[in-house]
Amino acid sequence: MVCSIEISEKPKLNDPILIEGLPGIGFVANIVALHLINELKAKRFAAIVSASFQDFAVTTETGGARSPVNELYYYKREDGGRDLIIWYGNTQALTTFGQYELCGKVLDLAQELGCRFVISIGGFKKDEVQPVPAIYSAATDQETMKEALDLGTKMMVGHIFGIAGLLVGMSRLRNVKGFALLVDTLGMYPDANATRYALTALGKYLNLNIDLSRVDATAEQTKKILESFGLVRNIAEEKKKEEQQMRWFI
Amino acid sequence: MVCSIEISEKPKLNDPILIEGLPGIGFVANIVALHLINELKAKRFAAIVSASFQDFAVTTETGGARSPVNELYYYKREDGGRDLIIWYGNTQALTTFGQYELCGKVLDLAQELGCRFVISIGGFKKDEVQPVPAIYSAATDQETMKEALDLGTKMMVGHIFGIAGLLVGMSRLRNVKGFALLVDTLGMYPDANATRYALTALGKYLNLNIDLSRVDATAEQTKKILESFGLVRNIAEEKKKEEQQMRWFI
Amino acid sequence: MVCSIEISEKPKLNDPILIEGLPGIGFVANIVALHLINELKAKRFAAIVSASFQDFAVTTETGGARSPVNELYYYKREDGGRDLIIWYGNTQALTTFGQYELCGKVLDLAQELGCRFVISIGGFKKDEVQPVPAIYSAATDQETMKEALDLGTKMMVGHIFGIAGLLVGMSRLRNVKGFALLVDTLGMYPDANATRYALTALGKYLNLNIDLSRVDATAEQTKKILESFGLVRNIAEEKKKEEQQMRWFI
Amino acid sequence: MVCSIEISEKPKLNDPILIEGLPGIGFVANIVALHLINELKAKRFAAIVSASFQDFAVTTETGGARSPVNELYYYKREDGGRDLIIWYGNTQALTTFGQYELCGKVLDLAQELGCRFVISIGGFKKDEVQPVPAIYSAATDQETMKEALDLGTKMMVGHIFGIAGLLVGMSRLRNVKGFALLVDTLGMYPDANATRYALTALGKYLNLNIDLSRVDATAEQTKKILESFGLVRNIAEEKKKEEQQMRWFI
């Protein structure tokens, strides 16, 4: 199987934008995605299982067994704006190889549905964060970069690890445009405050009014789900990605 | 090849239930499966070899060379009850990737044969176990969970590693129902006592009278097979799965 | 590609026997295969490259660049005996996964050419070896085992690692018969003496008169080839396979 | 996807030579390739993404997001000489498996375009290097070796790691001819001096006049690109490839 998508519905969408929201630093993307799904009552149309996910099941409070999974939701706008595809899940892939497979499969399907623009969300780990956190961006092209900067973001300098970076990088190679939004976060817990700023910037770009009053509840819901998957731990113990030895060798 | 199934017969089965019994904690599942095969005179119809199994051969007492392999057996009931597919083997896959492949291939074939329900068996490692061990369960859905609890099981809390968890989790994503049965065990040897309780709960669910008088012999047979594969060792040396560093990284 | 075979000729063979001779303990199998190729003037008909081989080239004395490769040779007997397929190479695959792929591909082709019998050769590492080394065997079935014991071999007890074990184990699952011949060796250098005893047993089984006068030269040739691939080193530094931590986990 | 090539144009080429120039020791090959592309105004016709590349994006000075990628360029000569295919990129594959896939895919496409000759470039790491560095070569066959020696190269002795070695080794197995050019380098930074000597030898072989006045600028450009990918570091910290434990095991 490697990476298989089960599609329950192929929605007809209007020039849709793909928004990536898998668990990552500060879980900002993950809360953003779940919040959009909840608030917009987005509809699930695809489930993705990868052989590069963790091989276990976790139990819910009522004895339910859950596997690692990624899901795609769609939201059709009635105001004539561009529709949304929301990429949500409880895990990223465990291996570099799996990340490429996963990202490639999702892009394949999104492009089939007419998608020509992606936005990936992420946290930017800092040791100290201001109450109003900075937001950084990187884009596939100069024109899109300008649009991202117009949202009040700063120019990202450095590496964007995981799906957030891969999605924008791979999109560029497919002539799909898009940008990454990275919000300052301590990264040690599902960060509701950073999420609010990400949602605000996102809403501004999408010209979409997103109610932020339930973000804390969504962050709490995210925390519960991810704790059951063992994903929320003392981040202080984690080696910073930047310090990891490069796997590429000469 | 990655993972290849050699099918010697495609049996016509009546709404069959897939029962997973690969080696795992306390080898409970493995003894359960072998006991069912022995007692029900279940018929072997498929052999599965995966490139993710260990690459060696082990010798039998008479100089026979044996490879790691998984097998599927079927049992057709004459009392009008649902037929059984029994998943037996001397190994799980070595890698996460291989586990998904293996589980996916078996589910593919089982579903092709009409299977819509799975039961995975496992041991639940405890430092101390009562003479009457507790049995835990987790299920794909609320209705099935209720059926599992009605067998006298408790609600499982935590992770279910390996094929036992993966099978129930993956089944749910395929709209196949089922549950996992996990029996308390010290996990340090093929546990005949835990197996008896697993078989009793299973027999109750299947409405099947299983003779338990030869369980000790089956446990001994299992021990012999697995020792030749190096699978029965001093478990005390093993790092507990729970303490393993999560392979997922942010 | 994973593992690709380039076939230059599909020989018509008479009930051929596949003889495996890749580098392994004491390089016994490797010298056996090269010796058979040299003495019988066997003809190369297939080359196999696997993505699981080492990714480099080594240079020959004249500046030639050589890659890791496996090759198949055939020898047609004129005395009405069964023809031979000789599996030779300068490496095994680096990973368990690659070993299965490699072995599966070779068996696929051999079976296509009518092969129903395999013989794998190996060294059996001992700390001390008698001038007349013991030979051990393991077989796919009782009848074949009897034939192997009739050659003066002892019954193998334990694990047979690598391609030597995998070939016999996988053959059994494909209803192909065969046995492994394992000769006592210190395993620290290409062992010409052990090779002579392997060739003698093999010749007896095949009813084939093999000239042993040039075995020392073949061992020297093998040493040269394998040294350039970095395969002949101080084996004393190697962790014994048996002491390796099992990769299978519960 | 594993390794996918996106072809924007299939050029008609005259008996083309494939020149490999991925990042490696001293980045000699990488500067050579970029210099050829710049000076010859070679045209990009294919982009290659592999699941075995690093899973991240890096940012450019203007906020652009870039992924690891390999590219193929072509140069049609107007003087009747053989055309060129230039293989350029900002990374090699992370794994042995990925290296084989990548090299196989590029060779497949090159052969489809009529290529029957390859040249791989590399640095040969030395602790001390003369102002006029030595150049070494290894070839697929004796005749080609003679041509390489006629360029003033010495015979290479030892291992050629990575794509530079793999390309020549794999080409030989496909009956494609070619040689590797390896220039002495300290290997600690993008080495413009070594590159000049590689380009001179290459120009001599190709009977092509290559302007060397901008090599320093190309080396600087290479340094900038690779630094953003984290590929230019203190090589002194690197374990020498030669000292790496062999991954092959008996």
Tab-separated table of N, CA and C in Angstrom, chain D residues 34-95:
chain	number	residue	atom	x	y	z
D	34	LEU	N	27.381	23.663	-12.807
D	34	LEU	CA	26.761	24.990	-12.836
D	34	LEU	C	27.499	25.894	-13.818
D	35	HIS	N	28.830	25.768	-13.845
D	35	HIS	CA	29.629	26.580	-14.755
D	35	HIS	C	29.298	26.253	-16.220
D	36	LEU	N	29.186	24.977	-16.513
D	36	LEU	CA	28.819	24.584	-17.882
D	36	LEU	C	27.448	25.137	-18.248
D	37	ILE	N	26.501	25.028	-17.308
D	37	ILE	CA	25.136	25.525	-17.561
D	37	ILE	C	25.169	27.027	-17.833
D	38	ASN	N	25.905	27.764	-16.977
D	38	ASN	CA	26.007	29.216	-17.134
D	38	ASN	C	26.684	29.608	-18.449
D	39	GLU	N	27.849	28.996	-18.693
D	39	GLU	CA	28.667	29.419	-19.831
D	39	GLU	C	28.066	28.995	-21.162
D	40	LEU	N	27.488	27.782	-21.180
D	40	LEU	CA	26.956	27.252	-22.437
D	40	LEU	C	25.488	27.631	-22.626
D	41	LYS	N	24.940	28.326	-21.628
D	41	LYS	CA	23.507	28.641	-21.646
D	41	LYS	C	22.706	27.379	-21.957
D	42	ALA	N	23.026	26.331	-21.194
D	42	ALA	CA	22.334	25.045	-21.373
D	42	ALA	C	20.881	25.197	-20.947
D	43	LYS	N	20.003	24.395	-21.551
D	43	LYS	CA	18.563	24.550	-21.312
D	43	LYS	C	18.026	23.427	-20.423
D	44	ARG	N	17.303	23.795	-19.390
D	44	ARG	CA	16.706	22.848	-18.458
D	44	ARG	C	15.555	22.121	-19.142
D	45	PHE	N	15.566	20.794	-19.079
D	45	PHE	CA	14.451	20.061	-19.693
D	45	PHE	C	13.818	19.015	-18.788
D	46	ALA	N	14.377	18.812	-17.594
D	46	ALA	CA	13.776	17.829	-16.684
D	46	ALA	C	14.116	18.157	-15.234
D	47	ALA	N	13.157	17.922	-14.340
D	47	ALA	CA	13.365	18.094	-12.901
D	47	ALA	C	13.042	16.774	-12.219
D	48	ILE	N	13.863	16.408	-11.231
D	48	ILE	CA	13.725	15.116	-10.562
D	48	ILE	C	13.564	15.336	-9.067
D	49	VAL	N	12.509	14.776	-8.505
D	49	VAL	CA	12.315	14.804	-7.059
D	49	VAL	C	12.303	13.370	-6.566
D	50	SER	N	13.006	13.131	-5.474
D	50	SER	CA	13.058	11.786	-4.924
D	50	SER	C	12.566	11.792	-3.488
D	51	ALA	N	11.838	10.747	-3.127
D	51	ALA	CA	11.403	10.596	-1.736
D	51	ALA	C	12.598	10.329	-0.828
D	52	SER	N	13.771	10.151	-1.417
D	52	SER	CA	14.980	9.958	-0.621
D	52	SER	C	15.789	11.245	-0.468
D	53	PHE	N	15.197	12.367	-0.860
D	53	PHE	CA	15.834	13.650	-0.562
D	53	PHE	C	15.407	14.078	0.842
D	54	GLN	N	16.082	15.064	1.383
D	54	GLN	CA	15.741	15.627	2.692
D	54	GLN	C	14.334	16.231	2.640
D	55	ASP	N	13.554	16.076	3.719
D	55	ASP	CA	12.178	16.581	3.695
D	55	ASP	C	12.051	17.959	4.344
D	56	PHE	N	12.534	18.951	3.637
D	56	PHE	CA	12.380	20.304	4.158
D	56	PHE	C	12.366	21.289	2.998
D	57	ALA	N	12.164	22.552	3.299
D	57	ALA	CA	12.377	23.605	2.322
D	57	ALA	C	13.380	24.575	2.919
D	58	VAL	N	14.156	25.217	2.078
D	58	VAL	CA	15.057	26.265	2.562
D	58	VAL	C	14.606	27.569	1.913
D	59	THR	N	14.931	28.663	2.576
D	59	THR	CA	14.470	29.945	2.055
D	59	THR	C	15.607	30.675	1.348
D	60	THR	N	15.241	31.401	0.320
D	60	THR	CA	16.217	32.238	-0.375
D	60	THR	C	16.225	33.621	0.273
D	61	GLU	N	17.074	34.492	-0.240
D	61	GLU	CA	17.184	35.826	0.354
D	61	GLU	C	15.904	36.641	0.227
D	62	THR	N	15.082	36.267	-0.731
D	62	THR	CA	13.842	37.015	-0.935
D	62	THR	C	12.611	36.247	-0.445
D	63	GLY	N	12.846	35.278	0.465
D	63	GLY	CA	11.700	34.567	1.034
D	63	GLY	C	11.186	33.427	0.178
D	64	GLY	N	11.901	33.106	-0.884
D	64	GLY	CA	11.476	31.980	-1.715
D	64	GLY	C	11.717	30.663	-0.997
D	65	ALA	N	10.852	29.685	-1.216
D	65	ALA	CA	11.011	28.363	-0.618
D	65	ALA	C	11.517	27.396	-1.677
D	66	ARG	N	12.631	26.732	-1.386
D	66	ARG	CA	13.247	25.813	-2.339
D	66	ARG	C	13.355	24.417	-1.737
D	67	SER	N	13.066	23.414	-2.559
D	67	SER	CA	13.191	22.019	-2.134
D	67	SER	C	14.447	21.412	-2.728
D	68	PRO	N	14.896	20.321	-2.130
D	68	PRO	CA	15.954	19.551	-2.771
D	68	PRO	C	15.463	19.052	-4.130
D	69	VAL	N	16.288	19.181	-5.143
D	69	VAL	CA	15.865	18.801	-6.487
D	69	VAL	C	17.094	18.480	-7.336
D	70	ASN	N	16.949	17.643	-8.316
D	70	ASN	CA	17.953	17.426	-9.358
D	70	ASN	C	17.370	17.893	-10.683
D	71	GLU	N	18.238	18.341	-11.567
D	71	GLU	CA	17.762	18.848	-12.852
D	71	GLU	C	18.644	18.350	-13.987
D	72	LEU	N	18.051	18.215	-15.154
D	72	LEU	CA	18.827	17.883	-16.352
D	72	LEU	C	18.744	19.044	-17.342
D	73	TYR	N	19.888	19.401	-17.887
D	73	TYR	CA	19.997	20.457	-18.896
D	73	TYR	C	20.589	19.848	-20.170
D	74	TYR	N	20.297	20.459	-21.315
D	74	TYR	CA	20.980	19.992	-22.518
D	74	TYR	C	21.673	21.173	-23.214
D	75	TYR	N	22.696	20.837	-23.961
D	75	TYR	CA	23.421	21.830	-24.747
D	75	TYR	C	23.676	21.242	-26.131
D	76	LYS	N	23.103	21.880	-27.149
D	76	LYS	CA	23.289	21.415	-28.519
D	76	LYS	C	24.469	22.158	-29.130
D	77	ARG	N	25.436	21.412	-29.585
D	77	ARG	CA	26.617	22.041	-30.174
D	77	ARG	C	26.364	22.362	-31.639
D	78	GLU	N	26.931	23.470	-32.064
D	78	GLU	CA	26.749	23.873	-33.457
D	78	GLU	C	27.966	23.521	-34.304
D	79	ASP	N	29.001	23.017	-33.618
D	79	ASP	CA	30.223	22.678	-34.350
D	79	ASP	C	30.241	21.212	-34.771
D	80	GLY	N	29.091	20.545	-34.685
D	80	GLY	CA	29.048	19.152	-35.116
D	80	GLY	C	29.507	18.169	-34.053
D	81	GLY	N	29.991	18.680	-32.909
D	81	GLY	CA	30.437	17.793	-31.830
D	81	GLY	C	29.242	17.144	-31.136
D	82	ARG	N	29.554	16.236	-30.212
D	82	ARG	CA	28.472	15.532	-29.504
D	82	ARG	C	27.792	16.476	-28.529
D	83	ASP	N	26.466	16.416	-28.465
D	83	ASP	CA	25.715	17.276	-27.551
D	83	ASP	C	25.940	16.846	-26.099
D	84	LEU	N	25.535	17.702	-25.175
D	84	LEU	CA	25.729	17.409	-23.762
D	84	LEU	C	24.400	17.339	-23.008
D	85	ILE	N	24.332	16.424	-22.038
D	85	ILE	CA	23.266	16.434	-21.026
D	85	ILE	C	23.970	16.687	-19.696
D	86	ILE	N	23.568	17.734	-19.010
D	86	ILE	CA	24.229	18.089	-17.745
D	86	ILE	C	23.283	17.795	-16.591
D	87	TRP	N	23.777	16.984	-15.660
D	87	TRP	CA	22.981	16.548	-14.504
D	87	TRP	C	23.410	17.384	-13.302
D	88	TYR	N	22.525	18.298	-12.898
D	88	TYR	CA	22.848	19.258	-11.849
D	88	TYR	C	21.851	19.111	-10.705
D	89	GLY	N	22.219	19.562	-9.500
D	89	GLY	CA	21.272	19.469	-8.404
D	89	GLY	C	21.840	20.054	-7.129
D	90	ASN	N	20.998	20.172	-6.117
D	90	ASN	CA	21.464	20.689	-4.832
D	90	ASN	C	21.584	19.588	-3.776
D	91	THR	N	21.480	18.339	-4.202
D	91	THR	CA	21.600	17.242	-3.246
D	91	THR	C	21.832	15.922	-3.968
D	92	GLN	N	22.402	14.963	-3.255
D	92	GLN	CA	22.325	13.569	-3.678
D	92	GLN	C	21.199	12.929	-2.853
D	93	ALA	N	20.886	11.679	-3.075
D	93	ALA	CA	19.854	11.022	-2.268
D	93	ALA	C	20.420	10.661	-0.894
D	94	LEU	N	19.550	10.578	0.098
D	94	LEU	CA	19.992	10.338	1.468
D	94	LEU	C	20.378	8.892	1.728
D	95	THR	N	19.862	7.978	0.945
D	95	THR	CA	20.066	6.556	1.214
D	95	THR	C	20.657	5.849	0.001
